[in-house]
mmCIF file of C-alpha atoms in Angstrom:
data_model
loop_
_atom_site.group_PDB
_atom_site.id
_atom_site.type_symbol
_atom_site.label_atom_id
_atom_site.label_comp_id
_atom_site.label_asym_id
_atom_site.label_seq_id
_atom_site.Cartn_x
_atom_site.Cartn_y
_atom_site.Cartn_z
ATOM 1 C CA MET A 1 12.741 96.602 39.734
ATOM 2 C CA PRO A 2 10.764 98.043 42.699
ATOM 3 C CA HIS A 3 9.403 101.556 42.291
ATOM 4 C CA THR A 4 11.043 103.808 44.874
ATOM 5 C CA ARG A 5 12.267 107.367 45.111
ATOM 6 C CA GLU A 6 15.678 106.047 44.091
ATOM 7 C CA ASN A 7 14.158 104.037 41.209
ATOM 8 C CA PRO A 8 11.292 106.222 39.970
ATOM 9 C CA HIS A 9 8.578 104.926 37.656
ATOM 10 C CA PHE A 10 6.748 106.972 35.018
ATOM 11 C CA PRO A 11 3.736 106.225 32.829
ATOM 12 C CA VAL A 12 5.629 107.664 29.841
ATOM 13 C CA ALA A 13 9.296 108.639 29.568
ATOM 14 C CA VAL A 14 10.446 110.766 26.635
ATOM 15 C CA ILE A 15 14.152 110.529 25.844
ATOM 16 C CA GLY A 16 15.399 113.780 24.324
ATOM 17 C CA GLY A 17 14.411 117.352 25.146
ATOM 18 C CA GLY A 18 14.609 118.949 21.709
ATOM 19 C CA GLN A 19 11.730 119.909 19.466
ATOM 20 C CA ALA A 20 10.521 116.316 19.021
ATOM 21 C CA GLY A 21 10.577 115.494 22.725
ATOM 22 C CA LEU A 22 8.801 118.695 23.710
ATOM 23 C CA ALA A 23 6.168 118.271 20.994
ATOM 24 C CA VAL A 24 5.225 114.739 22.009
ATOM 25 C CA ALA A 25 5.224 115.651 25.716
ATOM 26 C CA TYR A 26 2.791 118.467 24.888
ATOM 27 C CA GLU A 27 0.499 116.116 22.963
ATOM 28 C CA LEU A 28 0.642 113.462 25.680
ATOM 29 C CA GLY A 29 -0.255 116.062 28.296
ATOM 30 C CA ARG A 30 -3.232 117.212 26.237
ATOM 31 C CA ALA A 31 -4.379 113.595 26.027
ATOM 32 C CA GLY A 32 -4.244 113.216 29.811
ATOM 33 C CA SER A 33 -1.024 111.213 29.955
ATOM 34 C CA PRO A 34 1.708 113.568 31.208
ATOM 35 C CA ALA A 35 5.255 112.474 30.471
ATOM 36 C CA VAL A 36 8.668 113.140 31.927
ATOM 37 C CA VAL A 37 11.267 114.393 29.444
ATOM 38 C CA LEU A 38 14.858 113.277 30.022
ATOM 39 C CA ASP A 39 17.229 115.791 28.441
ATOM 40 C CA ALA A 40 21.001 115.325 28.381
ATOM 41 C CA GLU A 41 21.467 119.074 27.858
ATOM 42 C CA SER A 42 21.951 121.473 30.770
ATOM 43 C CA ALA A 43 19.091 123.673 29.571
ATOM 44 C CA THR A 44 16.373 123.510 26.954
ATOM 45 C CA GLY A 45 17.661 124.808 23.627
ATOM 46 C CA ASP A 46 21.370 124.387 24.396
ATOM 47 C CA GLN A 47 21.910 122.257 21.291
ATOM 48 C CA TRP A 48 20.838 125.263 19.205
ATOM 49 C CA ARG A 49 22.822 127.792 21.220
ATOM 50 C CA ARG A 50 26.054 125.985 20.353
ATOM 51 C CA ARG A 51 25.625 126.389 16.595
ATOM 52 C CA TRP A 52 27.396 129.054 14.540
ATOM 53 C CA PRO A 53 26.135 132.637 15.084
ATOM 54 C CA SER A 54 24.765 133.261 11.574
ATOM 55 C CA LEU A 55 22.784 130.010 11.357
ATOM 56 C CA ARG A 56 19.157 130.482 10.348
ATOM 57 C CA LEU A 57 16.332 128.079 9.670
ATOM 58 C CA PHE A 58 15.596 127.486 6.013
ATOM 59 C CA THR A 59 11.848 127.551 6.638
ATOM 60 C CA PRO A 60 10.024 130.827 7.388
ATOM 61 C CA ALA A 61 8.614 131.482 10.841
ATOM 62 C CA ARG A 62 5.048 130.755 9.738
ATOM 63 C CA HIS A 63 6.105 127.113 9.283
ATOM 64 C CA ASP A 64 8.280 126.836 12.409
ATOM 65 C CA GLY A 65 5.755 126.514 15.209
ATOM 66 C CA LEU A 66 5.292 123.570 17.542
ATOM 67 C CA PRO A 67 1.734 122.414 18.372
ATOM 68 C CA GLY A 68 -0.418 125.201 19.773
ATOM 69 C CA SER A 69 2.376 127.781 19.685
ATOM 70 C CA PRO A 70 3.120 129.865 16.568
ATOM 71 C CA PHE A 71 6.729 130.982 16.278
ATOM 72 C CA PRO A 72 6.991 134.563 17.664
ATOM 73 C CA ALA A 73 8.478 136.262 14.595
ATOM 74 C CA PRO A 74 7.191 137.902 11.402
ATOM 75 C CA ARG A 75 5.659 135.229 9.182
ATOM 76 C CA GLY A 76 8.235 135.618 6.437
ATOM 77 C CA ALA A 77 11.294 135.883 8.695
ATOM 78 C CA PHE A 78 13.859 133.092 8.943
ATOM 79 C CA PRO A 79 14.590 132.633 12.671
ATOM 80 C CA GLY A 80 18.167 132.455 13.920
ATOM 81 C CA LYS A 81 19.543 129.722 16.129
ATOM 82 C CA ASP A 82 19.203 131.769 19.338
ATOM 83 C CA ASP A 83 15.603 132.584 18.413
ATOM 84 C CA VAL A 84 14.912 128.860 18.189
ATOM 85 C CA ALA A 85 16.597 128.168 21.536
ATOM 86 C CA ALA A 86 14.528 130.874 23.230
ATOM 87 C CA TYR A 87 11.343 129.593 21.586
ATOM 88 C CA LEU A 88 11.893 126.030 22.792
ATOM 89 C CA THR A 89 12.593 127.281 26.314
ATOM 90 C CA GLN A 90 9.406 129.352 26.307
ATOM 91 C CA PHE A 91 7.385 126.449 24.895
ATOM 92 C CA ALA A 92 8.504 124.089 27.661
ATOM 93 C CA GLU A 93 7.807 126.652 30.373
ATOM 94 C CA ALA A 94 4.452 127.823 29.009
ATOM 95 C CA ASN A 95 3.168 124.257 28.798
ATOM 96 C CA ALA A 96 4.623 123.182 32.161
ATOM 97 C CA ILE A 97 6.473 120.277 30.567
ATOM 98 C CA ASP A 98 8.399 118.218 33.113
ATOM 99 C CA VAL A 99 11.941 118.344 31.711
ATOM 100 C CA ARG A 100 14.761 116.757 33.719
ATOM 101 C CA HIS A 101 17.968 118.399 32.484
ATOM 102 C CA GLY A 102 21.400 116.820 32.641
ATOM 103 C CA VAL A 103 19.952 113.305 32.481
ATOM 104 C CA ARG A 104 21.466 111.118 29.772
ATOM 105 C CA VAL A 105 19.980 107.692 29.094
ATOM 106 C CA THR A 106 22.805 105.194 28.647
ATOM 107 C CA ARG A 107 20.757 102.014 28.212
ATOM 108 C CA LEU A 108 17.153 101.175 27.379
ATOM 109 C CA SER A 109 15.867 97.643 27.870
ATOM 110 C CA THR A 110 12.682 95.818 28.803
ATOM 111 C CA SER A 111 11.603 93.938 31.881
ATOM 112 C CA PRO A 112 8.502 91.724 32.147
ATOM 113 C CA ALA A 113 6.154 94.631 32.845
ATOM 114 C CA SER A 114 7.910 97.836 31.825
ATOM 115 C CA PHE A 115 10.883 99.512 30.200
ATOM 116 C CA THR A 116 14.078 99.959 32.190
ATOM 117 C CA LEU A 117 16.192 103.066 31.664
ATOM 118 C CA GLU A 118 19.739 103.305 32.947
ATOM 119 C CA THR A 119 20.581 106.998 33.247
ATOM 120 C CA THR A 120 23.209 109.313 34.657
ATOM 121 C CA ALA A 121 20.677 110.091 37.399
ATOM 122 C CA GLY A 122 20.172 106.437 38.254
ATOM 123 C CA PRO A 123 17.798 103.692 37.075
ATOM 124 C CA MET A 124 14.188 104.437 36.116
ATOM 125 C CA THR A 125 11.258 102.501 34.700
ATOM 126 C CA ALA A 126 8.342 103.461 32.466
ATOM 127 C CA ASN A 127 5.256 101.866 30.961
ATOM 128 C CA SER A 128 5.941 103.517 27.601
ATOM 129 C CA VAL A 129 8.963 105.224 26.068
ATOM 130 C CA VAL A 130 9.364 107.709 23.231
ATOM 131 C CA VAL A 131 12.881 107.939 21.810
ATOM 132 C CA ALA A 132 13.022 111.533 20.567
ATOM 133 C CA THR A 133 16.761 111.914 20.098
ATOM 134 C CA GLY A 134 16.217 112.169 16.341
ATOM 135 C CA SER A 135 18.840 111.493 13.720
ATOM 136 C CA THR A 136 21.321 114.278 14.500
ATOM 137 C CA SER A 137 22.848 113.066 17.733
ATOM 138 C CA THR A 138 26.261 112.204 16.284
ATOM 139 C CA PRO A 139 28.258 114.314 13.785
ATOM 140 C CA HIS A 140 29.284 112.200 10.805
ATOM 141 C CA THR A 141 32.624 112.331 9.004
ATOM 142 C CA PRO A 142 33.836 109.769 6.454
ATOM 143 C CA ALA A 143 36.137 107.038 7.703
ATOM 144 C CA PHE A 144 38.987 108.192 5.464
ATOM 145 C CA SER A 145 39.202 111.453 7.424
ATOM 146 C CA ARG A 146 41.434 109.535 9.836
ATOM 147 C CA GLU A 147 43.917 108.931 7.004
ATOM 148 C CA LEU A 148 44.527 112.628 6.358
ATOM 149 C CA ASP A 149 47.715 114.393 7.429
ATOM 150 C CA PRO A 150 47.398 115.232 11.152
ATOM 151 C CA GLY A 151 48.626 118.737 10.322
ATOM 152 C CA ILE A 152 45.302 119.455 8.619
ATOM 153 C CA VAL A 153 42.843 120.944 11.107
ATOM 154 C CA GLN A 154 39.529 119.111 10.801
ATOM 155 C CA LEU A 155 36.220 120.509 12.047
ATOM 156 C CA HIS A 156 32.666 119.285 11.682
ATOM 157 C CA SER A 157 29.988 121.851 10.870
ATOM 158 C CA SER A 158 28.650 121.305 14.403
ATOM 159 C CA GLU A 159 31.927 122.818 15.676
ATOM 160 C CA TYR A 160 31.935 125.805 13.319
ATOM 161 C CA ARG A 161 31.529 129.123 15.152
ATOM 162 C CA GLY A 162 32.225 131.661 12.392
ATOM 163 C CA PRO A 163 35.166 132.902 10.289
ATOM 164 C CA ALA A 164 37.068 134.386 13.232
ATOM 165 C CA HIS A 165 37.302 130.967 14.877
ATOM 166 C CA VAL A 166 38.686 129.111 11.843
ATOM 167 C CA PRO A 167 42.505 128.826 11.738
ATOM 168 C CA PRO A 168 44.329 130.699 8.963
ATOM 169 C CA GLY A 169 45.131 129.175 5.592
ATOM 170 C CA ARG A 170 43.365 127.355 2.784
ATOM 171 C CA ILE A 171 39.931 126.036 3.741
ATOM 172 C CA LEU A 172 38.191 123.061 2.153
ATOM 173 C CA VAL A 173 34.470 122.772 2.882
ATOM 174 C CA VAL A 174 33.246 119.240 2.175
ATOM 175 C CA GLY A 175 29.560 118.782 1.400
ATOM 176 C CA TYR A 176 27.376 120.951 -0.809
ATOM 177 C CA GLY A 177 24.100 120.924 1.051
ATOM 178 C CA THR A 178 22.623 123.989 2.737
ATOM 179 C CA SER A 179 25.083 123.981 5.669
ATOM 180 C CA GLY A 180 28.114 123.580 3.423
ATOM 181 C CA ALA A 181 26.922 126.285 1.053
ATOM 182 C CA GLU A 182 26.186 128.764 3.856
ATOM 183 C CA ILE A 183 29.502 128.163 5.621
ATOM 184 C CA ALA A 184 31.500 128.419 2.386
ATOM 185 C CA GLU A 185 29.711 131.636 1.428
ATOM 186 C CA GLU A 186 30.244 133.198 4.858
ATOM 187 C CA LEU A 187 33.942 132.334 4.902
ATOM 188 C CA ALA A 188 34.473 133.621 1.359
ATOM 189 C CA LYS A 189 32.700 136.889 2.161
ATOM 190 C CA ALA A 190 35.057 137.250 5.129
ATOM 191 C CA GLY A 191 37.985 137.155 2.706
ATOM 192 C CA ARG A 192 39.067 133.600 3.405
ATOM 193 C CA ASP A 193 40.560 131.249 0.797
ATOM 194 C CA VAL A 194 37.702 128.776 0.370
ATOM 195 C CA THR A 195 37.072 125.756 -1.824
ATOM 196 C CA ILE A 196 33.885 123.702 -1.558
ATOM 197 C CA ALA A 197 33.862 120.049 -2.597
ATOM 198 C CA GLY A 198 30.828 118.151 -3.776
ATOM 199 C CA ARG A 199 27.932 118.362 -6.139
ATOM 200 C CA PRO A 200 25.353 120.959 -5.059
ATOM 201 C CA THR A 201 21.953 119.519 -4.274
ATOM 202 C CA PRO A 202 19.034 120.906 -6.321
ATOM 203 C CA THR A 203 18.049 124.485 -5.482
ATOM 204 C CA ILE A 204 14.564 125.734 -4.669
ATOM 205 C CA PRO A 205 14.575 129.206 -6.294
ATOM 206 C CA LYS A 206 13.964 132.085 -3.898
ATOM 207 C CA PRO A 207 11.080 133.533 -5.983
ATOM 208 C CA ALA A 208 9.367 130.139 -6.014
ATOM 209 C CA LEU A 209 9.792 129.845 -2.253
ATOM 210 C CA ALA A 210 8.381 133.345 -1.721
ATOM 211 C CA ILE A 211 5.443 132.990 -4.108
ATOM 212 C CA ALA A 212 4.497 129.380 -3.500
ATOM 213 C CA GLY A 213 5.906 128.864 -0.015
ATOM 214 C CA ASP A 214 2.646 127.741 1.541
ATOM 215 C CA LEU A 215 1.949 125.326 -1.312
ATOM 216 C CA TRP A 216 5.487 124.014 -0.977
ATOM 217 C CA TRP A 217 4.975 123.409 2.750
ATOM 218 C CA LEU A 218 1.647 121.704 2.077
ATOM 219 C CA ALA A 219 3.347 119.441 -0.449
ATOM 220 C CA MET A 220 6.119 118.598 2.025
ATOM 221 C CA ASN A 221 3.548 117.382 4.531
ATOM 222 C CA ARG A 222 0.611 116.080 2.509
ATOM 223 C CA VAL A 223 2.141 114.884 -0.758
ATOM 224 C CA LEU A 224 5.766 113.987 -0.052
ATOM 225 C CA ASN A 225 4.996 111.435 2.627
ATOM 226 C CA ARG A 226 5.267 107.694 3.038
ATOM 227 C CA ARG A 227 1.575 107.166 2.320
ATOM 228 C CA THR A 228 1.960 108.216 -1.330
ATOM 229 C CA SER A 229 3.983 106.591 -4.105
ATOM 230 C CA ILE A 230 5.655 109.898 -5.001
ATOM 231 C CA GLY A 231 6.471 110.422 -1.334
ATOM 232 C CA ARG A 232 8.117 107.015 -0.991
ATOM 233 C CA LYS A 233 10.248 107.766 -4.050
ATOM 234 C CA ALA A 234 11.166 111.150 -2.550
ATOM 235 C CA ALA A 235 12.160 109.455 0.709
ATOM 236 C CA ARG A 236 14.649 107.245 -1.096
ATOM 237 C CA ARG A 237 16.030 110.176 -3.086
ATOM 238 C CA ALA A 238 16.385 112.418 -0.019
ATOM 239 C CA THR A 239 18.230 109.660 1.813
ATOM 240 C CA GLU A 240 20.623 109.101 -1.083
ATOM 241 C CA HIS A 241 21.196 112.659 -2.335
ATOM 242 C CA GLY A 242 20.368 115.041 0.512
ATOM 243 C CA ALA A 243 17.884 117.865 0.925
ATOM 244 C CA PRO A 244 17.675 120.715 -1.617
ATOM 245 C CA LEU A 245 19.417 124.067 -1.213
ATOM 246 C CA ILE A 246 16.995 126.602 0.253
ATOM 247 C CA ARG A 247 17.628 130.362 0.663
ATOM 248 C CA ILE A 248 21.042 129.916 -0.959
ATOM 249 C CA SER A 249 22.316 128.656 -4.301
ATOM 250 C CA ALA A 250 25.581 127.532 -5.847
ATOM 251 C CA ARG A 251 25.550 130.849 -7.685
ATOM 252 C CA ASP A 252 25.588 132.680 -4.336
ATOM 253 C CA VAL A 253 28.549 130.605 -3.188
ATOM 254 C CA ARG A 254 30.510 131.290 -6.356
ATOM 255 C CA GLY A 255 29.570 134.971 -6.214
ATOM 256 C CA ALA A 256 31.091 135.221 -2.743
ATOM 257 C CA GLY A 257 34.413 134.019 -4.142
ATOM 258 C CA ALA A 258 34.474 130.350 -3.174
ATOM 259 C CA ARG A 259 35.896 127.865 -5.665
ATOM 260 C CA GLU A 260 34.092 124.638 -6.533
ATOM 261 C CA VAL A 261 35.644 121.214 -7.022
ATOM 262 C CA GLY A 262 34.184 117.765 -7.477
ATOM 263 C CA ARG A 263 33.398 115.182 -4.883
ATOM 264 C CA LEU A 264 36.024 114.277 -2.282
ATOM 265 C CA THR A 265 36.549 110.528 -2.547
ATOM 266 C CA GLY A 266 39.284 109.581 -0.109
ATOM 267 C CA ALA A 267 42.821 110.148 1.069
ATOM 268 C CA ALA A 268 46.214 109.140 -0.312
ATOM 269 C CA ASN A 269 49.534 109.863 1.383
ATOM 270 C CA GLY A 270 47.683 112.093 3.830
ATOM 271 C CA GLU A 271 46.193 114.243 1.054
ATOM 272 C CA PRO A 272 42.536 114.564 -0.003
ATOM 273 C CA THR A 273 41.709 112.890 -3.316
ATOM 274 C CA PHE A 274 38.942 113.962 -5.670
ATOM 275 C CA ALA A 275 36.653 112.209 -8.140
ATOM 276 C CA ASP A 276 38.202 114.042 -11.098
ATOM 277 C CA GLY A 277 41.691 112.804 -10.190
ATOM 278 C CA VAL A 278 43.147 116.327 -10.121
ATOM 279 C CA THR A 279 45.755 117.042 -7.434
ATOM 280 C CA ARG A 280 45.090 120.279 -5.579
ATOM 281 C CA PRO A 281 46.984 122.301 -2.954
ATOM 282 C CA THR A 282 46.781 120.748 0.491
ATOM 283 C CA PRO A 283 44.152 122.469 2.641
ATOM 284 C CA ASP A 284 45.115 123.818 6.032
ATOM 285 C CA VAL A 285 41.579 123.356 7.344
ATOM 286 C CA ILE A 286 38.785 120.967 6.376
ATOM 287 C CA ILE A 287 35.228 121.672 7.504
ATOM 288 C CA TRP A 288 33.081 118.570 7.180
ATOM 289 C CA CYS A 289 29.494 119.456 6.255
ATOM 290 C CA THR A 290 28.648 115.798 5.933
ATOM 291 C CA GLY A 291 25.651 115.621 8.203
ATOM 292 C CA TYR A 292 24.800 113.604 11.254
ATOM 293 C CA ARG A 293 23.801 110.087 12.148
ATOM 294 C CA GLY A 294 21.538 108.758 14.824
ATOM 295 C CA ASP A 295 23.237 106.598 17.435
ATOM 296 C CA PHE A 296 20.915 103.956 18.862
ATOM 297 C CA ARG A 297 23.471 101.474 20.167
ATOM 298 C CA TRP A 298 22.296 102.152 23.708
ATOM 299 C CA ILE A 299 18.915 100.550 22.952
ATOM 300 C CA MET A 300 19.102 96.896 24.035
ATOM 301 C CA ILE A 301 15.641 95.517 23.301
ATOM 302 C CA ASP A 302 15.093 91.999 21.994
ATOM 303 C CA GLY A 303 12.963 91.943 18.871
ATOM 304 C CA LEU A 304 13.773 95.502 17.773
ATOM 305 C CA ASP A 305 15.407 95.412 14.356
ATOM 306 C CA PHE A 306 17.797 97.957 12.859
ATOM 307 C CA ASP A 307 18.507 98.664 9.204
ATOM 308 C CA ALA A 308 21.889 98.719 7.471
ATOM 309 C CA LYS A 309 22.510 102.315 8.581
ATOM 310 C CA GLY A 310 21.748 101.549 12.215
ATOM 311 C CA TYR A 311 18.286 103.112 12.305
ATOM 312 C CA PRO A 312 15.423 101.284 14.048
ATOM 313 C CA VAL A 313 12.880 99.581 11.817
ATOM 314 C CA ALA A 314 9.807 101.471 12.978
ATOM 315 C CA PRO A 315 7.197 102.365 10.334
ATOM 316 C CA PHE A 316 5.830 105.820 11.182
ATOM 317 C CA GLY A 317 7.909 105.660 14.362
ATOM 318 C CA LEU A 318 6.099 102.619 15.767
ATOM 319 C CA PRO A 319 7.968 99.290 15.883
ATOM 320 C CA GLU A 320 5.339 96.572 15.725
ATOM 321 C CA SER A 321 7.516 94.126 17.650
ATOM 322 C CA VAL A 322 7.801 96.318 20.767
ATOM 323 C CA PRO A 323 4.466 97.642 22.082
ATOM 324 C CA GLY A 324 4.789 100.823 24.106
ATOM 325 C CA LEU A 325 7.927 101.998 22.305
ATOM 326 C CA ALA A 326 7.923 104.845 19.780
ATOM 327 C CA PHE A 327 10.418 106.980 17.894
ATOM 328 C CA LEU A 328 10.023 110.614 16.877
ATOM 329 C CA GLY A 329 11.977 113.139 14.817
ATOM 330 C CA MET A 330 13.396 110.571 12.414
ATOM 331 C CA PRO A 331 14.216 111.655 8.856
ATOM 332 C CA PHE A 332 11.159 111.132 6.658
ATOM 333 C CA GLN A 333 9.359 109.383 9.527
ATOM 334 C CA THR A 334 6.074 110.274 7.873
ATOM 335 C CA SER A 335 6.934 113.106 5.493
ATOM 336 C CA VAL A 336 9.866 115.144 4.246
ATOM 337 C CA ALA A 337 9.047 117.655 7.025
ATOM 338 C CA SER A 338 9.050 115.115 9.875
ATOM 339 C CA HIS A 339 12.409 116.160 11.315
ATOM 340 C CA LEU A 340 11.773 119.907 10.986
ATOM 341 C CA LEU A 341 10.695 122.244 13.760
ATOM 342 C CA GLY A 342 7.328 122.941 12.152
ATOM 343 C CA GLY A 343 6.809 119.426 10.824
ATOM 344 C CA VAL A 344 7.354 117.288 13.899
ATOM 345 C CA GLY A 345 4.022 118.232 15.489
ATOM 346 C CA ARG A 346 1.930 116.056 13.216
ATOM 347 C CA ASP A 347 4.000 112.972 13.991
ATOM 348 C CA ALA A 348 4.001 113.868 17.696
ATOM 349 C CA ARG A 349 0.211 113.886 17.725
ATOM 350 C CA ASP A 350 0.052 110.514 15.965
ATOM 351 C CA VAL A 351 2.589 108.931 18.319
ATOM 352 C CA ALA A 352 0.859 110.310 21.414
ATOM 353 C CA THR A 353 -2.540 109.103 20.214
ATOM 354 C CA HIS A 354 -1.160 105.632 19.557
ATOM 355 C CA LEU A 355 0.475 105.346 22.975
ATOM 356 C CA VAL A 356 -2.578 106.580 24.851
ATOM 357 C CA ARG A 357 -4.818 104.119 23.014
ATOM 358 C CA ALA A 358 -2.360 101.280 23.551
ATOM 359 C CA GLY A 359 -2.168 101.852 27.293
ATOM 360 C CA ALA A 360 0.778 100.302 29.140
ATOM 361 C CA GLY A 361 4.174 99.326 27.808
ATOM 362 C CA PRO A 362 5.410 95.874 26.825
ATOM 363 C CA ALA A 363 3.885 92.844 28.410
#
């Protein structure tokens, strides 16, 4: 494809303008290889602005900074979602990162000398590409949700905006991770009839987090990573069972007035069914706190393999079969903190260093 104003060419194109994309663009710029960031959002931070009003990070501000930019909040504070959106906006502006908003990449492929990107702004090419869309691009709900009575209002946690925006009636929150616990607690405190389904993930006690928070963060980065045997075991466990509850516990949820039931296993005759076999009153609303999945079906590159869950096979974010291509912000890419605001910087530096040393994209 010829390089023209209509078909622009870039040394490095970063797909995704969230924390991962901004972090790697910063590191590439420092290394003398400025990148263009293609962001499907209308403005930096919009993905955070859409979340529910009370959402807060579960890591304190001292562990929430991107490279070269501490988070502007008291060290022990837990920033809210609008704080994060403002921080990302400021980070992009302060570092003069070239972000092209409203540009969604619909197809990524290779040509003999470069990568080809089909986008909503037209075709582009690049020597190297960083896919920084992470693993939270698509809300996930179980397949059996489609078998439930259509009279039951179903929301994903990504659509939750607070108690006032949830229809009246009995509410079933599905998923007992941090998001599910926080939403169930907030709804119960607002006087709503709430039941939460699932087994709570292990809790990190608040005193332990306060006293040993820095050691905990060090362990998340330096011990619980894919270079250690204990880290590889933790990666498998986190994938299978979910992250621990932080800043909230099952006791808090119960104390707010929410009821607990076992795991939701399916649907029968339009009704939810549970692992214990007990029939319960039909909920009027179900809020799915069942996480997200990455969607990489738009990547059409020969030789790039994907695992059973649809994630690219890319050790430490670098697929050996496709030089010049990298991924960033993946769950447990290097450590348990890899997908977090304050943990992505280390991986961003490694990816940027690799790309700069490697030079151009695929042959």
